[in-house]
XYZ file of C-alpha atoms in Angstrom:
479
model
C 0.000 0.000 0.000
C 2.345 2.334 0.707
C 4.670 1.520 -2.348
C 1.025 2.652 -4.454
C 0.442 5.629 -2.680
C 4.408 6.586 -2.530
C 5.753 5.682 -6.206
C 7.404 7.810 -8.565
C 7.982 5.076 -11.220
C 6.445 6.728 -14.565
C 3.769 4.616 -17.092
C 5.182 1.894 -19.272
C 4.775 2.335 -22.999
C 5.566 6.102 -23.162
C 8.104 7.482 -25.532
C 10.561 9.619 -24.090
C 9.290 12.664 -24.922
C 5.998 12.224 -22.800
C 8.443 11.042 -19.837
C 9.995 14.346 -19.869
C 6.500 16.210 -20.578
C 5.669 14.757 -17.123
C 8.388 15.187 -15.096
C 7.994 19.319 -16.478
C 4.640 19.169 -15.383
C 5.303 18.184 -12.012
C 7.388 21.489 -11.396
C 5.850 23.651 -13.928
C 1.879 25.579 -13.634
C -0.510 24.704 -15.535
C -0.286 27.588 -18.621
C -4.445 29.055 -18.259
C -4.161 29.875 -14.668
C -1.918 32.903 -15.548
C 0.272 34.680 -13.559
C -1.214 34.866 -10.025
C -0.248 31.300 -9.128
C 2.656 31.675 -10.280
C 3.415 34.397 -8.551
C 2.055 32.679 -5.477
C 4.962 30.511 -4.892
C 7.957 32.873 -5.986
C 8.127 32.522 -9.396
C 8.392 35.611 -11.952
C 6.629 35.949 -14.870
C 8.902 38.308 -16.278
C 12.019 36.203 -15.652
C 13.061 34.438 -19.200
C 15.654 31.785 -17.829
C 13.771 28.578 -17.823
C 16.183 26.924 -14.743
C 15.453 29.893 -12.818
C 11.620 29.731 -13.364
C 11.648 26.368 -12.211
C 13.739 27.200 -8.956
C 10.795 28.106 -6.292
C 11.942 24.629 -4.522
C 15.093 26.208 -4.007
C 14.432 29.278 -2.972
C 12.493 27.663 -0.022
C 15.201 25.506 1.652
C 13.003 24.412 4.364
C 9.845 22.112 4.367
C 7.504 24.564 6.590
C 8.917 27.306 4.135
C 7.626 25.270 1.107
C 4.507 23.717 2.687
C 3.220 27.232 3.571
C 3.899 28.149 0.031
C 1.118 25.415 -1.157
C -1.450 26.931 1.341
C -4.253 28.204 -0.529
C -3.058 27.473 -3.741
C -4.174 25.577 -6.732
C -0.449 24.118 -7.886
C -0.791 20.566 -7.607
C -4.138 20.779 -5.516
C -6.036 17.780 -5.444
C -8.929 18.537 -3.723
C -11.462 21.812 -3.387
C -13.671 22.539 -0.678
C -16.752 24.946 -1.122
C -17.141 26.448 2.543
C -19.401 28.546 4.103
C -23.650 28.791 3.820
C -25.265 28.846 0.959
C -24.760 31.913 -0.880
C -21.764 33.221 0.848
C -19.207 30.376 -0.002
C -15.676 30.361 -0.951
C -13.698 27.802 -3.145
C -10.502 26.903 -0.573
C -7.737 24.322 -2.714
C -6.365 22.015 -0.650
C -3.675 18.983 -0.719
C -5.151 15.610 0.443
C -1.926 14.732 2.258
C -1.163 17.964 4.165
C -4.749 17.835 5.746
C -4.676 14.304 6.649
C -0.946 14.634 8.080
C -2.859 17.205 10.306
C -6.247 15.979 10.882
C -7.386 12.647 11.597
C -10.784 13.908 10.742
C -9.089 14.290 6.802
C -6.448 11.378 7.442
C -10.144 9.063 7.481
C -11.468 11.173 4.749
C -9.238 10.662 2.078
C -7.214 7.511 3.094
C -9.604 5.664 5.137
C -11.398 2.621 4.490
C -14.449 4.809 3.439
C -12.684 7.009 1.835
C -14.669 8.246 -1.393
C -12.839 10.052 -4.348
C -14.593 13.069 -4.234
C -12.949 16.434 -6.233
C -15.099 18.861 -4.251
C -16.481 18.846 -0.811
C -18.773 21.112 0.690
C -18.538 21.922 4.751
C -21.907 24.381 5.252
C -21.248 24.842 8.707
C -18.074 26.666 9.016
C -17.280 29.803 8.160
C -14.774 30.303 5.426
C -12.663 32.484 7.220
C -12.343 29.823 10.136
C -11.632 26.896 7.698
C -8.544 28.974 5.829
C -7.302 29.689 9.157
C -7.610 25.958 10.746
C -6.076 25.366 6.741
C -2.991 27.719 7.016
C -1.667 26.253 10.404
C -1.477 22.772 8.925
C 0.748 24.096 6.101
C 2.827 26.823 8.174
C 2.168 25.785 11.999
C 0.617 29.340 11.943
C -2.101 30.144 14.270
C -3.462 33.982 13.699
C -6.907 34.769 15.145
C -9.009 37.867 15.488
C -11.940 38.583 17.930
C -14.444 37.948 15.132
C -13.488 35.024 13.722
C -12.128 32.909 16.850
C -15.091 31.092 18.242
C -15.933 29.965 14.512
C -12.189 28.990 14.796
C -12.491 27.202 17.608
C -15.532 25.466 16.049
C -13.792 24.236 13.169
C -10.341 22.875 15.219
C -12.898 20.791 17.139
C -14.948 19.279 14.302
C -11.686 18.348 12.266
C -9.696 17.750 15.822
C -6.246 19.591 15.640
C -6.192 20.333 18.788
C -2.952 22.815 18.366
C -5.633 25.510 16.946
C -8.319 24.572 19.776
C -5.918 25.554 22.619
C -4.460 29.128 20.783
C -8.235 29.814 20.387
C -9.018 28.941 24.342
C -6.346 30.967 25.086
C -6.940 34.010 22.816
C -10.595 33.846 24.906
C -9.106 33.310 28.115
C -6.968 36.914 27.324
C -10.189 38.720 26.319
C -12.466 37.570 28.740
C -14.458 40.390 30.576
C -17.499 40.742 32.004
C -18.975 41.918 28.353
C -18.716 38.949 26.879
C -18.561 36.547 29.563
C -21.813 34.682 29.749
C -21.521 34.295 25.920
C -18.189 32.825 26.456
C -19.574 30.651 29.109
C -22.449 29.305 26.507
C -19.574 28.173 24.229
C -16.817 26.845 26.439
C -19.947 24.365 27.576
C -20.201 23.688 23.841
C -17.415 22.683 23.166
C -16.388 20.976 26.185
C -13.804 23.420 27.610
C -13.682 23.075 31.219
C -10.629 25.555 31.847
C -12.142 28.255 29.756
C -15.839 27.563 31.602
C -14.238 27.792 35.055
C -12.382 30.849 33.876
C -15.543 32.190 33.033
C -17.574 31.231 36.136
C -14.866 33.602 38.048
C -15.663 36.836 36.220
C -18.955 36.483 36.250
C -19.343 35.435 39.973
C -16.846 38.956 40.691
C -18.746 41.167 38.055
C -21.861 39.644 38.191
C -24.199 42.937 37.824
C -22.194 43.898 34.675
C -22.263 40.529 33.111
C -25.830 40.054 33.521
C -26.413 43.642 32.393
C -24.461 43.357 29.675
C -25.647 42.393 26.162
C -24.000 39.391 25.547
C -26.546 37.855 28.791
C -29.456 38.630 26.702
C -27.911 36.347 23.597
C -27.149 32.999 25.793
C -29.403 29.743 25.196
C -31.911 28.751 27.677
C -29.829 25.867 29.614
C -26.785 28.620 30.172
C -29.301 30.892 31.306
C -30.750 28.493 33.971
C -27.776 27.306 34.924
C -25.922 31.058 35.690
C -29.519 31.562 37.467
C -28.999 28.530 39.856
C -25.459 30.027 40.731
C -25.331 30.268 44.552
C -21.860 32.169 44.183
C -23.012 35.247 41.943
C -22.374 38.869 43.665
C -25.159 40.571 42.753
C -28.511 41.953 44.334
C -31.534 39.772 43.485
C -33.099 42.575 42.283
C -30.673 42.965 39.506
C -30.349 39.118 38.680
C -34.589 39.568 38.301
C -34.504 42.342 35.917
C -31.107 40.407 33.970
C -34.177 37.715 33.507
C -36.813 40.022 31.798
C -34.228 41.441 29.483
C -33.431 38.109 28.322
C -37.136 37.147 28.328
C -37.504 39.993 25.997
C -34.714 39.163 23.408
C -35.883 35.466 23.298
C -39.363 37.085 22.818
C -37.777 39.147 19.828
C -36.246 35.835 18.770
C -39.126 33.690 18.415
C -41.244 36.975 16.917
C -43.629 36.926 19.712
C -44.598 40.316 21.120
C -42.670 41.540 24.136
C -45.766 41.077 26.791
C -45.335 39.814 30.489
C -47.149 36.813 29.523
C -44.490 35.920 26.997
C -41.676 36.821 28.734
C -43.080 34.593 31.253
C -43.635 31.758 28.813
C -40.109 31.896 27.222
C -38.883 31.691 30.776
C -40.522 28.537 31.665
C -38.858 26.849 34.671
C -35.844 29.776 34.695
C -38.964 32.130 36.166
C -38.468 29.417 39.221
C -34.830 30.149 39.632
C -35.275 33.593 40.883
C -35.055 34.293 44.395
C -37.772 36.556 44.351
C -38.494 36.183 48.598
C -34.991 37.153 49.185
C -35.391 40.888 47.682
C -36.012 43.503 50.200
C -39.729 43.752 50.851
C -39.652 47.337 48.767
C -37.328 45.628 45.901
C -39.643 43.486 45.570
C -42.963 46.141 46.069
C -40.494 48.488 43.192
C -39.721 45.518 40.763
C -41.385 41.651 40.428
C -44.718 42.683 41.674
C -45.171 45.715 39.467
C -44.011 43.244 36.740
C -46.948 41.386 35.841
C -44.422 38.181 35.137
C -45.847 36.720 38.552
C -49.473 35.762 38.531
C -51.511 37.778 41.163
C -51.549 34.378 43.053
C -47.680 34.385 43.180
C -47.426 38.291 43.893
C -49.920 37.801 46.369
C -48.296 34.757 48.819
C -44.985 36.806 48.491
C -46.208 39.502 50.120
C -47.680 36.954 52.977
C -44.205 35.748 53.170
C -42.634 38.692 53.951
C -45.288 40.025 56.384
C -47.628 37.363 57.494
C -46.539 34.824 60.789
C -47.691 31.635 59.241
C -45.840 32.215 55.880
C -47.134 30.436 53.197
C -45.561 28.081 50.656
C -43.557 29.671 47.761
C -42.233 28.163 44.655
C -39.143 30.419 44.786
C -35.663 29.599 46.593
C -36.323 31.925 49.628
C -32.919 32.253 50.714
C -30.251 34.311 49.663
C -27.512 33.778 46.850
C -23.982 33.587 48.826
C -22.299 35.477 46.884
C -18.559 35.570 46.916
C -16.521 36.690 50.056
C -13.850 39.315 50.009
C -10.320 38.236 50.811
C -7.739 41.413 51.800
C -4.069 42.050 51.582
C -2.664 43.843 54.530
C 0.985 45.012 53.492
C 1.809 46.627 56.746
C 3.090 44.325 59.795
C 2.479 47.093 62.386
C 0.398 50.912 62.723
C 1.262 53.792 64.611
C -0.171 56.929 66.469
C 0.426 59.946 68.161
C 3.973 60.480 67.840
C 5.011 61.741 63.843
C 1.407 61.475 63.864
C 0.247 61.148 60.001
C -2.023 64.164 58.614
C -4.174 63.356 55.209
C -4.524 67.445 54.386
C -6.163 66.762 51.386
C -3.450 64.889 49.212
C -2.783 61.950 47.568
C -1.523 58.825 49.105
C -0.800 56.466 46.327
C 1.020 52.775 45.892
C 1.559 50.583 42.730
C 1.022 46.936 42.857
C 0.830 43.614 40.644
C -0.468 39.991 41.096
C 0.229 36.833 39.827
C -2.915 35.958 38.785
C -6.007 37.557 37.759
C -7.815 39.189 40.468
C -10.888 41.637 40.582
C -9.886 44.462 42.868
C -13.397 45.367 44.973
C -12.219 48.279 47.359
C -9.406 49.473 49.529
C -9.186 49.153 53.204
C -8.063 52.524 54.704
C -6.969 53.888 58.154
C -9.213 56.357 60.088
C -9.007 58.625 62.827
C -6.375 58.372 65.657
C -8.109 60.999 67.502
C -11.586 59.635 68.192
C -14.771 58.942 66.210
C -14.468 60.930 62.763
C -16.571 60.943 59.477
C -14.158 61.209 55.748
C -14.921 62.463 52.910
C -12.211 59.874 50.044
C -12.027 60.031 46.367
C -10.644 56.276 45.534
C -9.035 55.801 42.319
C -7.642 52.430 39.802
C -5.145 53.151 37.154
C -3.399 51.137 34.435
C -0.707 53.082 32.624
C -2.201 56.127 33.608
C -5.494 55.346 32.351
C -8.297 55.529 34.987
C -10.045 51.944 35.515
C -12.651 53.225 38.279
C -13.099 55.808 41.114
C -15.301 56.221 43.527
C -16.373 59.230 45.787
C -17.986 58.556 49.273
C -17.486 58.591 52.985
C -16.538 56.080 55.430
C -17.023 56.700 59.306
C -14.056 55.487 61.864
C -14.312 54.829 65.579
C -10.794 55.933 66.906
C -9.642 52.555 66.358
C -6.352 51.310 64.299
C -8.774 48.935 62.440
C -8.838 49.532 58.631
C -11.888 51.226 57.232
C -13.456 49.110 53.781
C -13.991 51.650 50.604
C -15.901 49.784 47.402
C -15.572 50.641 44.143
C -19.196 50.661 42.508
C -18.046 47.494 40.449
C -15.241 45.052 40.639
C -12.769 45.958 38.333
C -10.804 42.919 36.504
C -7.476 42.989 37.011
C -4.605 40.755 35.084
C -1.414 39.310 36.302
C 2.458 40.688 36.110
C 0.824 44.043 35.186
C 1.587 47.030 37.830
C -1.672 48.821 38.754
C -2.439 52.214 40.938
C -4.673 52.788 43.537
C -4.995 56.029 45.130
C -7.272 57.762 47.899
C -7.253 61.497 48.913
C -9.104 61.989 51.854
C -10.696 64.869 53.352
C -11.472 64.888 57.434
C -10.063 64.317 60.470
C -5.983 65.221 59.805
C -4.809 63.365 62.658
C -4.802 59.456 61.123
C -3.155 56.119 61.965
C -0.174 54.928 59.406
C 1.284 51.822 58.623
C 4.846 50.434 59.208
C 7.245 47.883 58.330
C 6.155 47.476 54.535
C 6.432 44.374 53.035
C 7.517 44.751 49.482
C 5.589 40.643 48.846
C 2.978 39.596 50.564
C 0.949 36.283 49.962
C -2.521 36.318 50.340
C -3.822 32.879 49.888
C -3.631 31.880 46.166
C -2.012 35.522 45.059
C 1.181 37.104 45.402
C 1.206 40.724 45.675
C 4.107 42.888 44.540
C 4.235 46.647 45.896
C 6.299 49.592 44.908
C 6.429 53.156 45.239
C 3.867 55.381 43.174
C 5.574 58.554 41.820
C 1.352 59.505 41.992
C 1.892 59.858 46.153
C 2.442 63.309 47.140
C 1.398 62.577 50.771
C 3.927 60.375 51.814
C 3.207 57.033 51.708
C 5.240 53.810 49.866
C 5.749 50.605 50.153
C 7.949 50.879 53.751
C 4.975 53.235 55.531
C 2.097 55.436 55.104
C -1.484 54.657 54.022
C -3.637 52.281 51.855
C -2.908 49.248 54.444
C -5.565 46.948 52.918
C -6.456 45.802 48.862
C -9.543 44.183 49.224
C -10.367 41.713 45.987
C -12.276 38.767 44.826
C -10.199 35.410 43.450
């Protein structure tokens, strides 16, 4: 078998002149496909010495260098696929032996025991685009994706199963995951089986959960991704938000299935999701502002809630009554020891400031500050998130202290996603009570369960503080 498939020996009975027609041919394009091929693989129309015209080989000395040559190219192509849907395909030429060297999918295809002898095949489901990038890396070991094109990508490694181009597209995700596009993410990573990118998923969208389920990409997920994010006991979000994430879906799907938006249909598209909702664990004027001006819940359902939330002998409800978890903050304390009184810190107004960076991603909740040293005192602090100079999130509020040397929590409004072996810088200028408690002994690494934390000096601090003393004790993140 492989002596057939492998031979070079030439047909029996043909004069010498057809023996060296064939060997030419084997080196030489095909005269009606012009130029453009030829130029495809280095050779120049213009040139008029024969030896150098049949040279290309040469001028490729390696076999990647010549293989990538072939991609996309009709010299010596032996089969053509016609990809894409109806109406919006492209012819691809291909080399039988190139794909099934790379895919076992093609290896069966063409050299199998089934194999059929087909001189066109036609692949519907995958975007052309997607195919002629699978196509180049089995020529050049090339992998380039874009945004646009990489979960049809990833679709087409898995179907013909070159894994090389499945992992480069689960890790092109995995580097643009946010909360955005998160839940979408989620739908496909459960599509095709990808547990690392799922879990990776599950993490933003548990720390940024109001901003994933607001976002657009929520309202374009299938119904057994949306029942299962709904069942998610870790999510940190109000209920109240997670309710109205479920209407704005109910309304898309609505829009998808060309029913009118109406509370009856967004109820029906829900089905069993509507169940999923802990409606009872709302405050009693969430739920008075939100589900039971909805009319999604039956005046039955609307009806016991409000006994449940009022009435002694509460009556049976078909929603989860208790609250969702949610996700618990962890903080890094970089000072070993505070101080008062003596060289007594003042805030005055200016900006304390350190850099840090992690080790893995994190999403960066809040900052844990000092207060007073002088008794109970309200602050006024502006809190701030850079990257490069470019402003991530603030946040302007006040935080009361009781005298104590206990550090003070400050939220951001969201959870802001932050990546590993990046330096970031958070800030706070506070305005109150000058007389504060300061950290000492700096640690310049600290460990905080799964993360290392590496701190140095902002050139942003114009108050004092750095990575030996000051302020800013306590990040406060989600892992």
């Amino acid at each position: 078998m492989a002596a057939e498939l492998f031979s070079t020996s030439l047909p029996h009975g043909e004069d010498e002149e057809e023996e060296e027609d064939t060997k030419k041919n084997f080196v030489q394009l095909s005269e009606p496909k012009e130029s453009a091929k030829r130029n495809a693989i280095g050779i120049d129309d213009d040139d008029d010495d024969d030896d150098e015209r049949l040279s290309w080989q040469g001028a490729h000395p390696t076999l990647r260098e010549r293989n990538a040559l072939m991609f996309n190219n009709e010299h010596m192509a032996d089969i053509h696929f016609i990809v894409g849907p109806p109406g919006e395909t492209q012819t691809v030429p291909a080399h039988k032996y190139v794909l099934a060297v790379g895919s076992s999918v093609f290896g069966a295809m063409f050299y199998g025991d089934l194999a059929e002898g087909q001189s066109e095949i036609h692949i519907p489901d995958v975007e052309p685009a997607a195919f002629l990038t699978l196509l180049k890396y089995m020529y050049s070991d090339e992998v380039e994706l874009d945004a646009d094109m990489v979960l049809a990508t990833l679709y087409a490694a898995k179907k013909y199963i070159v894994p090389a181009v499945a992992k480069a597209c689960v890790g092109f995700l995995e580097t643009s995951l946010e909360a955005k596009n998160a839940c979408v993410l989620l739908s496909q990573s459960r599509l095709f089986e990808e547990a690392e990118l799922t879990q990776r998923c599950w993490e933003v969208i548990d720390a940024q959960a109001e901003l994933a389920l607001r976002s657009e990409g929520f309202c374009e997920i299938d119904q057994p991704t949306l029942e299962i994010v709904l069942q998610r006991e870790t999510l940190n979000i109000r209920e109240a938000a997670v309710f109205q994430a479920a209407l704005s879906w109910a309304a898309a799907e609505c829009r998808r299935q060309g029913l009118a938006v109406t509370p009856w249909n967004q109820r029906t598209v829900l089905g069993k999701a509507l169940y999923l909702l802990r409606v009872p664990s709302m405050s009693l004027q969430e739920f008075a502002d939100g589900p039971a001006q909805s009319e999604v819940l039956t005046l039955a359902e609307t009806h016991n809630i409000f006994l449940w939330y009022t009435a002694t002998n509460k009556p049976q409800l078909d929603f989860p009554v208790g609250k969702r978890v949610g996700l618990a903050p962890q903080r890094c304390h970089r000072f070993q020891a505070s101080a008062y009184r003596s060289n007594q810190w003042r805030y005055r107004g200016r900006c304390d400031s350190i850099q840090f960076a992690v080790d893995r991603r994190i999403f960066m909740a809040g900052l844990g500050l000092y207060g007073s040293s002088g008794g109970k005192a309200e602050y006024s602090v502006r809190i701030e998130l850079k990257r490069q100079g470019t402003l991530l999130a603030q946040n302007l509020t006040k935080f009361l202290s009781d005298g104590s040397s206990s550090t003070f929590p400050v939220w951001f409004e969201h959870p802001v996603q932050v990546e590993q072996d990046t330096f970031y810088t958070v800030s706070a200028v506070l305005d109150g009570n000058e007389l504060s408690y300061f950290g000492q002994e700096g640690m310049t690494e600290v460990q905080c369960g799964k993360v290392t934390f590496q701190f140095q000096c902002s050139s942003d601090s114009t108050n004092g503080t750095g990575v030996q003393g000051g302020q800013i004790p306590e990040l406060i993140f989600y892992c």
